[in-house]
């Protein structure tokens, strides 16, 4: 859900850039830097791309993997590769500032993960999806206190507060993004957007 919302913000930014004549709708390409090509990362990048396409149906996406959770150099190189291949916006499932710094240096907007990059990249950072572990810990500790087990498939969501977005960088985001994110968030919670 958080990745999808980040994708919506990204798609709206692409639309704004298209309308400003920076590139055509056919050139609306996003890049994604994944840590490892396995289920969590693939589901996150898929959710992000679905959010992008929800807002900007003409968008395409290129993906590169670092095969590391934290490698600033590989993440920076991934950003360079994607930018050189025509990515107009980048997102990532990696943990360093390598890619965001490269985006800032090249004026390429990006959607981050698990924390804000607003202070370091004020001209390109849009928003980030992050995990709030408090709801999970409350469920886990409550079940332990009752002598119950925790189901292996417990999922954090927007509705239970485990999925959040950081602050939206209004200086970079397309006009109307905050309202659109609230609308889509409500639809994800009530099930009208699936």
CSV table of N, CA and C in Angstrom, one decimal, residues 78-159:
chain,number,residue,atom,x,y,z
A,78,UNK,N,23.5,2.4,-9.9
A,78,UNK,CA,22.2,2.0,-10.4
A,78,UNK,C,21.4,3.2,-10.9
A,79,UNK,N,21.5,4.3,-10.1
A,79,UNK,CA,20.8,5.5,-10.4
A,79,UNK,C,21.4,6.1,-11.7
A,80,UNK,N,22.7,6.1,-11.9
A,80,UNK,CA,23.3,6.6,-13.1
A,80,UNK,C,22.9,5.8,-14.3
A,81,UNK,N,22.9,4.5,-14.2
A,81,UNK,CA,22.5,3.6,-15.3
A,81,UNK,C,21.0,3.9,-15.7
A,82,UNK,N,20.1,4.0,-14.7
A,82,UNK,CA,18.7,4.3,-15.0
A,82,UNK,C,18.5,5.7,-15.6
A,83,UNK,N,19.2,6.7,-15.1
A,83,UNK,CA,19.1,8.0,-15.7
A,83,UNK,C,19.6,8.0,-17.1
A,84,UNK,N,20.8,7.4,-17.3
A,84,UNK,CA,21.3,7.3,-18.7
A,84,UNK,C,20.4,6.6,-19.6
A,85,UNK,N,19.6,5.7,-19.1
A,85,UNK,CA,18.7,4.9,-20.0
A,85,UNK,C,17.3,5.6,-20.1
A,86,UNK,N,17.2,6.9,-19.6
A,86,UNK,CA,16.0,7.6,-19.8
A,86,UNK,C,15.0,7.7,-18.7
A,87,UNK,N,15.4,7.2,-17.5
A,87,UNK,CA,14.5,7.3,-16.4
A,87,UNK,C,14.3,8.8,-16.0
A,88,UNK,N,13.1,9.2,-15.9
A,88,UNK,CA,12.7,10.6,-15.5
A,88,UNK,C,12.5,10.8,-14.0
A,89,UNK,N,12.3,9.6,-13.3
A,89,UNK,CA,12.1,9.6,-11.9
A,89,UNK,C,12.5,8.2,-11.4
A,90,UNK,N,13.0,8.2,-10.2
A,90,UNK,CA,13.6,6.9,-9.6
A,90,UNK,C,12.9,6.6,-8.3
A,91,UNK,N,12.8,5.3,-8.0
A,91,UNK,CA,12.4,4.8,-6.7
A,91,UNK,C,13.4,3.7,-6.4
A,92,UNK,N,13.4,3.3,-5.1
A,92,UNK,CA,14.3,2.2,-4.7
A,92,UNK,C,13.8,1.5,-3.5
A,93,UNK,N,14.4,0.3,-3.4
A,93,UNK,CA,14.2,-0.6,-2.2
A,93,UNK,C,15.7,-0.9,-1.8
A,94,UNK,N,16.3,0.1,-1.3
A,94,UNK,CA,17.7,0.0,-0.8
A,94,UNK,C,17.8,1.0,0.3
A,95,UNK,N,18.9,1.0,1.0
A,95,UNK,CA,19.0,1.8,2.3
A,95,UNK,C,19.9,2.9,2.3
A,96,UNK,N,20.7,3.1,1.3
A,96,UNK,CA,21.7,4.2,1.5
A,96,UNK,C,21.3,5.5,0.7
A,97,UNK,N,22.1,6.5,0.9
A,97,UNK,CA,21.8,7.8,0.2
A,97,UNK,C,22.5,7.8,-1.2
A,98,UNK,N,23.1,6.7,-1.6
A,98,UNK,CA,23.8,6.7,-2.9
A,98,UNK,C,22.9,7.1,-4.1
A,99,UNK,N,21.8,6.5,-4.3
A,99,UNK,CA,20.9,6.9,-5.4
A,99,UNK,C,20.2,8.2,-5.1
A,100,UNK,N,19.7,8.5,-3.9
A,100,UNK,CA,19.1,9.9,-3.7
A,100,UNK,C,20.1,11.0,-4.0
A,101,UNK,N,21.3,10.8,-3.6
A,101,UNK,CA,22.3,11.9,-3.8
A,101,UNK,C,22.5,12.1,-5.3
A,102,UNK,N,22.6,11.0,-6.1
A,102,UNK,CA,22.8,11.0,-7.5
A,102,UNK,C,21.5,11.7,-8.2
A,103,UNK,N,20.4,11.4,-7.7
A,103,UNK,CA,19.2,12.1,-8.2
A,103,UNK,C,19.2,13.6,-7.9
A,104,UNK,N,19.6,13.9,-6.7
A,104,UNK,CA,19.7,15.4,-6.4
A,104,UNK,C,20.7,16.0,-7.3
A,105,UNK,N,21.9,15.4,-7.5
A,105,UNK,CA,22.9,16.0,-8.4
A,105,UNK,C,22.5,16.1,-9.8
A,106,UNK,N,21.5,15.3,-10.3
A,106,UNK,CA,21.0,15.3,-11.7
A,106,UNK,C,19.7,15.9,-11.8
A,107,UNK,N,19.1,16.4,-10.7
A,107,UNK,CA,17.7,17.0,-10.8
A,107,UNK,C,16.6,16.0,-11.2
A,108,UNK,N,16.8,14.8,-10.8
A,108,UNK,CA,15.8,13.7,-11.0
A,108,UNK,C,15.0,13.4,-9.8
A,109,UNK,N,13.7,13.7,-9.9
A,109,UNK,CA,12.8,13.4,-8.7
A,109,UNK,C,12.9,11.9,-8.3
A,110,UNK,N,12.7,11.6,-7.0
A,110,UNK,CA,12.7,10.2,-6.5
A,110,UNK,C,11.8,10.0,-5.4
A,111,UNK,N,11.3,8.8,-5.2
A,111,UNK,CA,10.5,8.3,-4.1
A,111,UNK,C,11.5,7.4,-3.3
A,112,UNK,N,11.6,7.6,-2.0
A,112,UNK,CA,12.5,6.9,-1.2
A,112,UNK,C,11.8,5.8,-0.4
A,113,UNK,N,12.5,5.1,0.5
A,113,UNK,CA,12.0,4.0,1.2
A,113,UNK,C,12.5,4.1,2.7
A,114,UNK,N,11.6,4.0,3.6
A,114,UNK,CA,11.8,3.8,5.0
A,114,UNK,C,12.4,5.0,5.7
A,115,UNK,N,12.4,6.2,5.1
A,115,UNK,CA,12.9,7.4,5.8
A,115,UNK,C,12.8,8.6,4.9
A,116,UNK,N,12.9,9.7,5.5
A,116,UNK,CA,12.9,11.0,4.7
A,116,UNK,C,14.3,11.3,4.2
A,117,UNK,N,14.3,11.9,3.0
A,117,UNK,CA,15.6,12.4,2.4
A,117,UNK,C,15.4,13.9,2.1
A,118,UNK,N,14.4,14.5,2.8
A,118,UNK,CA,14.0,15.9,2.5
A,118,UNK,C,15.2,16.8,2.8
A,119,UNK,N,15.8,16.7,3.9
A,119,UNK,CA,16.9,17.6,4.2
A,119,UNK,C,18.1,17.4,3.3
A,120,UNK,N,18.5,16.2,2.9
A,120,UNK,CA,19.6,16.0,2.1
A,120,UNK,C,19.3,16.3,0.6
A,121,UNK,N,18.1,16.1,0.2
A,121,UNK,CA,17.7,16.2,-1.2
A,121,UNK,C,16.5,17.1,-1.4
A,122,UNK,N,16.5,18.3,-1.0
A,122,UNK,CA,15.3,19.1,-1.0
A,122,UNK,C,14.7,19.4,-2.4
A,123,UNK,N,15.5,19.3,-3.4
A,123,UNK,CA,15.1,19.6,-4.8
A,123,UNK,C,14.5,18.5,-5.6
A,124,UNK,N,14.6,17.2,-5.0
A,124,UNK,CA,14.2,16.1,-5.8
A,124,UNK,C,13.4,15.0,-5.0
A,125,UNK,N,13.5,15.0,-3.7
A,125,UNK,CA,12.8,14.1,-2.9
A,125,UNK,C,11.3,14.4,-2.9
A,126,UNK,N,10.5,13.3,-3.2
A,126,UNK,CA,9.0,13.5,-3.2
A,126,UNK,C,8.4,13.0,-1.9
A,127,UNK,N,8.6,11.7,-1.6
A,127,UNK,CA,7.9,11.1,-0.4
A,127,UNK,C,8.6,9.7,-0.2
A,128,UNK,N,8.3,9.1,0.9
A,128,UNK,CA,8.8,7.7,1.1
A,128,UNK,C,7.7,6.9,1.8
A,129,UNK,N,7.7,5.7,1.5
A,129,UNK,CA,6.9,4.7,2.3
A,129,UNK,C,7.8,4.2,3.4
A,130,UNK,N,7.2,4.0,4.5
A,130,UNK,CA,7.9,3.4,5.6
A,130,UNK,C,7.1,2.5,6.5
A,131,UNK,N,7.8,1.7,7.3
A,131,UNK,CA,7.1,0.7,8.2
A,131,UNK,C,7.1,1.3,9.6
A,132,UNK,N,6.0,1.2,10.2
A,132,UNK,CA,5.8,1.6,11.6
A,132,UNK,C,5.7,0.3,12.3
A,133,UNK,N,6.7,-0.1,13.1
A,133,UNK,CA,6.7,-1.4,13.8
A,133,UNK,C,5.8,-1.5,15.0
A,134,UNK,N,5.3,-0.3,15.5
A,134,UNK,CA,4.5,-0.3,16.8
A,134,UNK,C,3.3,-1.2,16.7
A,135,UNK,N,2.5,-1.2,15.7
A,135,UNK,CA,1.3,-2.1,15.6
A,135,UNK,C,1.7,-3.5,15.7
A,136,UNK,N,2.7,-3.9,15.0
A,136,UNK,CA,3.2,-5.3,15.0
A,136,UNK,C,3.6,-5.7,16.4
A,137,UNK,N,4.4,-4.8,17.1
A,137,UNK,CA,4.9,-5.1,18.4
A,137,UNK,C,3.7,-5.2,19.4
A,138,UNK,N,2.7,-4.4,19.2
A,138,UNK,CA,1.5,-4.4,20.1
A,138,UNK,C,0.8,-5.8,20.0
A,139,UNK,N,0.6,-6.2,18.7
A,139,UNK,CA,-0.1,-7.5,18.5
A,139,UNK,C,0.8,-8.6,19.1
A,140,UNK,N,2.1,-8.6,18.8
A,140,UNK,CA,3.0,-9.6,19.2
A,140,UNK,C,3.0,-9.7,20.7
A,141,UNK,N,3.2,-8.6,21.4
A,141,UNK,CA,3.3,-8.6,22.8
A,141,UNK,C,2.0,-9.0,23.5
A,142,UNK,N,0.9,-8.5,22.9
A,142,UNK,CA,-0.4,-8.9,23.4
A,142,UNK,C,-0.7,-10.4,23.3
A,143,UNK,N,-0.3,-11.0,22.2
A,143,UNK,CA,-0.4,-12.5,22.1
A,143,UNK,C,0.5,-13.2,23.0
A,144,UNK,N,1.7,-12.7,23.2
A,144,UNK,CA,2.6,-13.4,24.1
A,144,UNK,C,2.1,-13.3,25.5
A,145,UNK,N,1.5,-12.1,25.9
A,145,UNK,CA,1.0,-12.0,27.3
A,145,UNK,C,-0.2,-12.9,27.5
A,146,UNK,N,-0.9,-13.3,26.4
A,146,UNK,CA,-2.1,-14.2,26.6
A,146,UNK,C,-1.7,-15.7,26.3
A,147,UNK,N,-0.4,-15.9,26.0
A,147,UNK,CA,0.1,-17.2,25.8
A,147,UNK,C,-0.3,-17.7,24.4
A,148,UNK,N,-0.6,-16.8,23.5
A,148,UNK,CA,-1.0,-17.2,22.1
A,148,UNK,C,0.2,-17.1,21.2
A,149,UNK,N,0.0,-17.7,20.0
A,149,UNK,CA,1.1,-17.6,19.0
A,149,UNK,C,0.7,-16.5,18.0
A,150,UNK,N,1.7,-16.0,17.3
A,150,UNK,CA,1.4,-15.0,16.3
A,150,UNK,C,1.4,-15.7,14.9
A,151,UNK,N,0.3,-15.5,14.2
A,151,UNK,CA,0.2,-16.1,12.9
A,151,UNK,C,1.4,-15.6,12.0
A,152,UNK,N,2.0,-16.5,11.3
A,152,UNK,CA,3.1,-16.2,10.4
A,152,UNK,C,2.8,-15.2,9.3
A,153,UNK,N,1.5,-15.1,9.0
A,153,UNK,CA,1.1,-14.2,7.9
A,153,UNK,C,0.5,-12.9,8.3
A,154,UNK,N,0.8,-12.4,9.5
A,154,UNK,CA,0.3,-11.2,10.0
A,154,UNK,C,0.8,-10.1,9.0
A,155,UNK,N,-0.1,-9.2,8.6
A,155,UNK,CA,0.4,-8.2,7.6
A,155,UNK,C,0.1,-6.8,8.2
A,156,UNK,N,1.1,-5.9,8.0
A,156,UNK,CA,0.9,-4.5,8.4
A,156,UNK,C,0.2,-3.8,7.2
A,157,UNK,N,-0.7,-2.9,7.5
A,157,UNK,CA,-1.4,-2.2,6.5
A,157,UNK,C,-1.6,-0.7,6.8
A,158,UNK,N,-2.1,0.1,5.9
A,158,UNK,CA,-2.5,1.4,6.2
A,158,UNK,C,-3.5,1.5,7.3
A,159,UNK,N,-4.5,0.6,7.3
A,159,UNK,CA,-5.6,0.5,8.2
A,159,UNK,C,-5.1,0.3,9.6
